[in-house]
Amino acid sequence: MPTLFDPFVLGAMTLANRIVMAPLTRDRAGPGQVPTPMMAEYYRQRASAGLIVTEASQICAEGQGYLDTPGVYNAAQVAGWRRVTDAVHAAGGKIVIQLWHVGRISHVSLQPGGIAPVSSTARVATAKTFTKDGFVDVSPPRALRGDELPGIVAAYRHAARCAIDAGFDGVEVHGANGYLLDQFLRDSINDRSDAYGGSIANRARLMLEVMHAVAGEIGPRRTGLRLSPVTPSNGAGPDSDPQALHQHVVERLPLLAYLHVVEGQTGGARDIAPFDYAALKHRFKARNPEGAWMVNNGYDRAMAMASVAEGRADLVAFGRPFISNPDLVRRLREDLPLAPLKRETLYGGGAEGYTDYPAFAQAQSA
Ligand SMILES: Cc1cc2nc3c(=O)[nH]c(=O)nc-3n(C[C@H](O)[C@H](O)[C@H](O)COP(=O)(O)O)c2cc1C
């Protein structure tokens, strides 16, 4: 049987192990939303992960919803990311970038010209975002017109091309956690009456168009997708039938390198709502036998080892443990204790609570 620590062929990539660093927003990009040398050092420290998924990165200026998150749509940002990918590759790692449009989870102070953020709806989310003034309520959005949606698809395609130009091994489209694509998926949010609202087929249309565009641009073996079928994150109320909705999506996706599924409430209860993840996996694999099934949310060593050994997952993503344990792979392999996370340095700031978490040996001798 495979173990968590065995290599894995993921699309066009060969991973050293099946442990993935989950996407983690840290709000430390520089002016112009350009990745900094400090970010390159942070990711280099974590390159023993089989795969790193970067923090969510906006595909266009309007896609930004939090202070100092990195972009991946212009030459300066591509050059900044090149430092990151070079550092990770030199350390023997693999890295994909998470492509993000926040939709209505934004604030006018973060939007070009101070305009309203866009969404599937004009209804405001009950959610906060992180701005220069700290955590504030998100701003009321403007519903995208149907004739604007090809531009959104084109922005994802362009960002995917920029990612490859920046040296990434691939991309993960962020379809989770109540952001733009999830705002189209869920009938609790999407109140449109055009071809992108109403039926499941209509609500899934934008996500499927984006996935076909991205996979068409950079190749299916470099493309992944993250979904969170039942999370209430970012004011995302439950869909009336998440199982049927997500089944529809996975049966119409292009071939992909992987599907990344957050089980339960992102960062919270794994059993917040009923959902049959095994059934979704079965549907995904039936269409996409080469595609990998990546799981996340609240995994510890024993859970992750059992999931891989029992064939419930190909890959396991760890989020919070990677923040405070740059050498998480070694700690899991050798069953060493994990260092705790400092919450006050999660978002924004400098090296403290970012690149200064020591590896285990250093921690022992400090
Ligand atoms: C500080 C922080 C930032 C996060 N940023 C992102 C993000 O950019 N994209 C995303 O899809 N999930 C994000 N998440 C969710 C994590 O990827 C992950 O789903 C969550 O932490 C649960 O996994 P864990 O129990 O292993 O930490 C973030 C979580 C935390 C704690």
Coordinates of C-alpha atoms and ligand atoms in Angstrom, one line a residue:
M1 CA 0.0 0.0 0.0
P2 CA 1.2 3.6 -0.7
T3 CA 2.2 5.7 2.3
L4 CA 2.0 9.4 2.9
F5 CA 5.7 9.6 2.5
D6 CA 6.0 7.9 -0.9
P7 CA 6.5 9.8 -4.2
F8 CA 3.5 10.5 -6.3
V9 CA 3.1 11.4 -10.0
L10 CA 0.7 14.4 -10.2
G11 CA -0.1 15.3 -13.8
A12 CA 3.2 16.7 -15.2
M13 CA 4.9 16.8 -11.8
T14 CA 6.6 14.1 -9.7
L15 CA 6.2 14.8 -6.1
A16 CA 8.7 13.6 -3.4
N17 CA 5.8 12.8 -1.0
R18 CA 2.0 13.1 -0.7
I19 CA 2.0 16.0 1.8
V20 CA 0.8 19.3 0.3
M21 CA 1.2 22.7 1.8
A22 CA -2.4 24.2 1.6
P23 CA -2.9 27.7 0.3
L24 CA -2.4 30.3 3.1
T25 CA -3.0 34.0 2.7
R26 CA -0.4 35.9 4.6
D27 CA -0.8 39.5 3.3
R28 CA 2.9 40.3 2.9
A29 CA 3.2 41.3 -0.8
G30 CA 5.1 44.4 -1.7
P31 CA 4.0 47.6 -3.5
G32 CA 2.1 46.8 -6.7
Q33 CA 1.0 43.4 -5.2
V34 CA 4.5 42.1 -6.1
P35 CA 5.9 39.0 -4.3
T36 CA 8.9 39.9 -2.2
P37 CA 12.3 38.2 -1.5
M38 CA 10.9 37.5 2.0
M39 CA 8.1 35.5 0.4
A40 CA 10.6 33.5 -1.6
E41 CA 12.4 32.7 1.6
Y42 CA 9.2 31.6 3.3
Y43 CA 8.3 29.2 0.5
R44 CA 11.9 27.9 0.2
Q45 CA 11.8 26.9 3.9
R46 CA 8.7 24.8 3.1
A47 CA 10.0 23.2 -0.1
S48 CA 10.2 19.7 1.4
A49 CA 6.4 19.5 1.0
G50 CA 5.6 17.2 -1.9
L51 CA 3.7 20.2 -3.4
I52 CA 3.3 23.8 -2.3
V53 CA 0.0 25.5 -3.2
T54 CA 0.7 29.3 -2.8
E55 CA -1.5 31.7 -1.0
A56 CA -4.4 32.8 -3.1
S57 CA -3.3 35.4 -5.7
Q58 CA -5.6 37.7 -7.6
I59 CA -6.0 37.3 -11.3
C60 CA -6.8 41.0 -11.9
A61 CA -6.9 44.2 -9.8
E62 CA -10.7 43.8 -9.2
G63 CA -10.0 40.3 -7.9
Q64 CA -8.3 41.6 -4.7
G65 CA -10.1 41.5 -1.4
Y66 CA -7.5 41.8 1.3
L67 CA -4.6 44.1 1.9
D68 CA -1.2 43.2 0.4
T69 CA -2.2 39.9 -1.3
P70 CA -0.1 39.1 -4.3
G71 CA -1.3 39.4 -7.9
V72 CA -0.4 37.3 -10.9
Y73 CA -1.4 39.4 -13.9
N74 CA 1.5 41.8 -14.8
A75 CA 5.2 41.7 -15.6
A76 CA 6.4 43.0 -12.2
Q77 CA 4.3 40.3 -10.4
V78 CA 5.6 37.6 -12.7
A79 CA 9.2 38.7 -12.0
G80 CA 8.5 38.6 -8.2
W81 CA 7.0 35.2 -8.4
R82 CA 10.0 34.0 -10.5
R83 CA 12.1 34.6 -7.4
V84 CA 9.7 32.3 -5.4
T85 CA 9.6 29.5 -8.0
D86 CA 13.4 29.6 -8.5
A87 CA 13.9 29.3 -4.7
V88 CA 11.5 26.4 -4.3
H89 CA 12.8 24.5 -7.3
A90 CA 16.5 25.0 -6.2
A91 CA 15.4 23.4 -2.9
G92 CA 13.9 20.4 -4.8
G93 CA 10.3 21.4 -4.4
K94 CA 7.2 21.7 -6.6
I95 CA 4.9 24.7 -6.5
V96 CA 1.6 25.7 -8.0
I97 CA -0.2 29.1 -7.6
Q98 CA -3.7 29.5 -6.4
L99 CA -5.7 31.7 -8.8
W100 CA -8.2 33.9 -7.0
H101 CA -11.0 36.4 -7.7
V102 CA -12.6 37.3 -4.4
G103 CA -15.9 38.6 -6.0
R104 CA -17.9 40.4 -3.2
I105 CA -15.4 39.6 -0.4
S106 CA -13.7 42.9 -0.8
H107 CA -13.8 46.5 0.2
V108 CA -13.9 49.7 -1.9
S109 CA -10.5 50.7 -0.4
L110 CA -9.0 47.7 -2.2
Q111 CA -10.7 48.2 -5.5
P112 CA -9.2 50.2 -8.4
G113 CA -10.7 53.7 -8.3
G114 CA -12.6 52.8 -5.1
I115 CA -15.5 51.2 -7.0
A116 CA -17.8 48.5 -5.8
P117 CA -16.5 44.9 -5.9
V118 CA -18.3 42.6 -8.3
S119 CA -20.2 39.4 -7.8
S120 CA -23.0 37.1 -9.1
T121 CA -25.3 39.3 -7.0
A122 CA -25.8 42.8 -5.6
R123 CA -26.4 41.5 -2.1
V124 CA -23.7 42.2 0.4
A125 CA -22.0 39.3 2.3
T126 CA -22.1 39.1 6.0
A127 CA -18.3 38.9 6.2
K128 CA -15.2 40.9 7.1
T129 CA -12.1 41.6 5.2
F130 CA -8.6 42.8 6.1
T131 CA -7.7 46.4 5.1
K132 CA -5.2 49.0 6.1
D133 CA -7.7 49.8 8.9
G134 CA -7.8 46.2 10.1
F135 CA -10.8 43.9 9.8
V136 CA -13.8 45.7 8.4
D137 CA -17.2 44.7 6.9
V138 CA -17.0 43.9 3.2
S139 CA -18.6 46.5 0.8
P140 CA -21.9 46.1 -1.1
P141 CA -21.1 44.5 -4.5
R142 CA -22.4 45.2 -8.0
A143 CA -23.8 42.2 -10.0
L144 CA -21.7 41.4 -13.0
R145 CA -23.5 41.9 -16.3
G146 CA -23.6 38.8 -18.6
D147 CA -21.5 40.6 -21.2
E148 CA -18.7 41.0 -18.6
L149 CA -18.3 37.3 -17.9
P150 CA -16.1 36.5 -20.9
G151 CA -13.7 39.1 -19.5
I152 CA -13.6 37.2 -16.2
V153 CA -12.8 34.0 -18.0
A154 CA -10.1 35.7 -20.0
A155 CA -8.6 37.1 -16.8
Y156 CA -8.2 33.6 -15.4
R157 CA -6.7 32.4 -18.7
H158 CA -4.2 35.3 -18.7
A159 CA -3.3 34.7 -15.1
A160 CA -2.6 31.0 -15.8
R161 CA -0.3 32.0 -18.6
C162 CA 1.5 34.5 -16.3
A163 CA 1.9 31.7 -13.8
I164 CA 3.7 29.5 -16.3
D165 CA 5.8 32.5 -17.4
A166 CA 6.7 32.9 -13.7
G167 CA 8.0 29.3 -13.5
F168 CA 5.1 27.6 -11.6
D169 CA 4.6 23.9 -12.1
G170 CA 0.9 24.6 -12.5
V171 CA -2.1 26.4 -11.1
E172 CA -4.9 25.7 -8.7
V173 CA -8.1 27.6 -9.4
H174 CA -9.7 28.8 -6.2
G175 CA -13.3 27.6 -6.4
A176 CA -13.8 27.4 -2.7
N177 CA -14.6 29.4 0.5
G178 CA -17.3 31.8 -0.8
Y179 CA -15.2 33.7 -3.3
L180 CA -16.3 34.6 -6.8
L181 CA -16.7 31.1 -8.4
D182 CA -18.5 29.9 -5.3
Q183 CA -20.7 33.0 -5.4
F184 CA -21.9 31.8 -8.7
L185 CA -22.3 28.1 -7.7
R186 CA -24.5 28.5 -4.6
D187 CA -28.2 29.2 -4.9
S188 CA -28.0 30.9 -1.4
I189 CA -25.9 33.7 -3.1
N190 CA -26.5 33.6 -6.8
D191 CA -29.8 35.4 -7.6
R192 CA -29.4 35.9 -11.3
S193 CA -32.0 35.3 -13.9
D194 CA -29.6 34.9 -16.9
A195 CA -27.7 31.9 -18.3
Y196 CA -25.4 32.0 -15.2
G197 CA -28.2 31.8 -12.5
G198 CA -31.1 29.5 -11.6
S199 CA -30.5 25.9 -12.5
I200 CA -27.4 23.9 -11.4
A201 CA -26.2 23.9 -15.0
N202 CA -26.4 27.7 -15.1
R203 CA -24.8 28.3 -11.7
A204 CA -21.9 26.0 -12.6
R205 CA -21.4 27.5 -16.0
L206 CA -18.8 30.2 -15.1
M207 CA -16.6 27.8 -13.1
L208 CA -16.7 25.3 -15.9
E209 CA -15.9 27.9 -18.5
V210 CA -13.0 29.1 -16.4
M211 CA -11.6 25.5 -15.9
H212 CA -11.8 24.7 -19.6
A213 CA -10.1 28.0 -20.4
V214 CA -7.3 27.5 -17.9
A215 CA -6.7 23.8 -18.8
G216 CA -6.8 24.8 -22.5
E217 CA -4.2 27.5 -21.9
I218 CA -1.6 25.6 -19.9
G219 CA -2.7 22.0 -20.2
P220 CA -4.8 19.7 -18.0
R221 CA -1.8 18.1 -16.4
R222 CA -0.8 21.5 -14.8
T223 CA -4.3 22.5 -13.7
G224 CA -6.1 21.8 -10.4
L225 CA -9.3 23.1 -8.7
R226 CA -10.2 23.7 -5.1
L227 CA -13.8 23.2 -3.9
S228 CA -15.4 23.4 -0.4
P229 CA -18.9 22.0 -0.9
V230 CA -20.3 22.9 2.5
T231 CA -18.1 25.5 4.1
P232 CA -19.9 28.6 5.4
S233 CA -16.8 30.7 5.0
N234 CA -17.2 34.4 4.0
G235 CA -20.9 34.6 4.4
A236 CA -21.5 31.7 2.1
G237 CA -24.9 30.2 3.1
P238 CA -25.5 26.5 2.3
D239 CA -26.6 25.5 -1.2
S240 CA -29.9 23.8 -1.3
D241 CA -28.4 20.6 -2.8
P242 CA -24.6 20.7 -2.6
Q243 CA -24.2 17.1 -3.5
A244 CA -26.0 17.4 -6.9
L245 CA -24.3 20.8 -7.6
H246 CA -20.8 19.4 -7.0
Q247 CA -21.6 16.2 -8.8
H248 CA -22.6 18.3 -11.9
V249 CA -19.4 20.2 -11.7
V250 CA -17.0 17.2 -11.4
E251 CA -18.8 15.4 -14.3
R252 CA -18.2 18.3 -16.6
L253 CA -14.7 19.5 -15.7
P254 CA -12.0 19.2 -18.2
L255 CA -9.3 16.5 -17.4
L256 CA -7.3 17.9 -14.4
A257 CA -4.2 17.1 -12.5
Y258 CA -6.2 17.2 -9.3
L259 CA -9.2 18.1 -7.4
H260 CA -8.6 19.6 -3.9
V261 CA -11.6 19.3 -1.6
V262 CA -12.0 21.0 1.8
E263 CA -14.1 18.6 3.9
G264 CA -16.5 20.5 6.2
Q265 CA -16.0 24.0 7.4
T266 CA -12.7 25.4 6.3
G267 CA -10.5 25.6 9.4
G268 CA -13.4 24.3 11.6
A269 CA -15.8 21.4 12.1
R270 CA -15.3 18.6 9.6
D271 CA -18.9 17.4 10.2
I272 CA -20.7 20.8 9.9
A273 CA -23.1 19.5 7.2
P274 CA -23.7 16.1 5.6
F275 CA -21.8 15.5 2.4
D276 CA -20.7 12.3 0.7
Y277 CA -17.1 13.1 -0.3
A278 CA -16.4 9.4 -1.3
A279 CA -19.3 9.6 -3.8
L280 CA -17.9 12.8 -5.3
K281 CA -14.4 11.2 -5.5
H282 CA -15.9 8.3 -7.3
R283 CA -17.6 10.5 -9.9
F284 CA -14.4 12.5 -10.3
K285 CA -12.2 9.4 -10.8
A286 CA -14.7 7.8 -13.2
R287 CA -14.3 10.8 -15.6
N288 CA -10.7 11.6 -14.7
P289 CA -8.9 8.3 -13.8
E290 CA -5.4 10.0 -13.9
G291 CA -6.6 12.9 -11.7
A292 CA -5.5 13.0 -8.1
W293 CA -7.9 13.4 -5.1
M294 CA -6.5 15.9 -2.6
V295 CA -8.1 16.3 0.8
N296 CA -7.8 19.0 3.5
N297 CA -9.1 20.3 6.7
G298 CA -8.1 19.4 10.2
Y299 CA -5.8 16.5 9.2
D300 CA -3.2 15.2 11.7
R301 CA -0.5 12.6 11.1
A302 CA -2.7 9.6 11.9
M303 CA -5.7 10.8 9.8
A304 CA -3.4 11.6 6.9
M305 CA -1.6 8.3 7.0
A306 CA -4.8 6.3 7.2
S307 CA -6.5 8.3 4.4
V308 CA -3.6 7.5 2.0
A309 CA -3.1 3.9 3.1
E310 CA -6.8 3.2 2.8
G311 CA -7.1 4.8 -0.6
R312 CA -9.5 7.6 0.5
A313 CA -7.0 10.3 -0.7
D314 CA -4.0 10.5 -3.0
L315 CA -2.7 13.6 -1.4
V316 CA -3.3 15.4 1.9
A317 CA -3.0 19.2 2.3
F318 CA -2.0 20.7 5.6
G319 CA -2.6 24.4 6.2
R320 CA -2.0 25.8 9.7
P321 CA 0.6 23.2 10.6
F322 CA 2.8 24.4 7.8
I323 CA 2.8 28.0 9.1
S324 CA 4.7 27.1 12.3
N325 CA 6.5 24.0 11.1
P326 CA 8.5 24.7 7.9
D327 CA 9.9 21.1 8.2
L328 CA 6.5 19.6 8.6
V329 CA 7.3 16.7 6.3
R330 CA 10.2 15.6 8.5
R331 CA 8.2 16.1 11.7
L332 CA 5.4 13.9 10.3
R333 CA 7.7 11.3 9.0
E334 CA 9.7 11.0 12.3
D335 CA 6.6 11.7 14.5
L336 CA 8.2 14.7 16.1
P337 CA 6.2 17.3 18.0
L338 CA 4.6 20.2 16.1
A339 CA 5.2 23.8 17.1
P340 CA 2.2 26.0 17.9
L341 CA 1.0 28.8 15.7
K342 CA 1.1 32.5 16.6
R343 CA -2.3 33.9 15.6
E344 CA -1.3 37.6 15.9
T345 CA 1.3 37.4 13.1
L346 CA -0.9 35.5 10.6
Y347 CA -1.9 38.5 8.4
G348 CA 0.5 41.2 7.4
G349 CA 3.7 42.4 9.0
G350 CA 7.3 41.2 8.4
A351 CA 9.5 38.2 9.2
E352 CA 8.1 37.6 12.7
G353 CA 5.7 34.7 12.6
Y354 CA 6.5 34.2 9.0
T355 CA 10.1 33.2 8.2
D356 CA 11.4 32.9 11.8
Y357 CA 9.7 29.6 12.8
P358 CA 12.6 27.2 13.2
A359 CA 13.0 23.7 11.9
F360 CA 13.0 21.0 14.5
A361 CA 16.8 20.6 15.1
Q362 CA 17.2 24.3 15.4
A363 CA 14.2 24.4 17.8
Q364 CA 15.9 21.9 20.0
S365 CA 19.2 23.7 20.2
A366 CA 17.8 27.2 20.6
Ligands
LIG1 C1 -4.0 32.1 7.7 C2 -4.8 31.3 6.7 C3 -4.9 31.7 5.4 C4 -5.6 31.0 4.5 N1 -5.6 31.3 3.2 C5 -6.2 30.5 2.3 C6 -6.1 30.8 0.9 O1 -5.4 31.8 0.5 N2 -6.8 30.0 0.0 C7 -7.5 29.0 0.4 O2 -8.1 28.3 -0.4 N3 -7.6 28.6 1.7 C8 -7.0 29.4 2.6 N4 -7.0 29.0 4.0 C9 -7.6 27.7 4.3 C10 -6.5 26.6 4.4 O3 -6.0 26.4 3.1 C11 -7.0 25.3 4.9 O4 -8.2 24.9 4.2 C12 -7.5 25.4 6.4 O5 -6.4 26.0 7.2 C13 -7.8 24.0 7.0 O6 -6.6 23.2 6.9 P1 -5.7 22.9 8.2 O7 -6.7 22.3 9.2 O8 -4.7 21.9 7.7 O9 -5.2 24.2 8.7 C14 -6.3 29.8 4.9 C15 -6.2 29.4 6.3 C16 -5.5 30.1 7.2 C17 -5.4 29.7 8.6

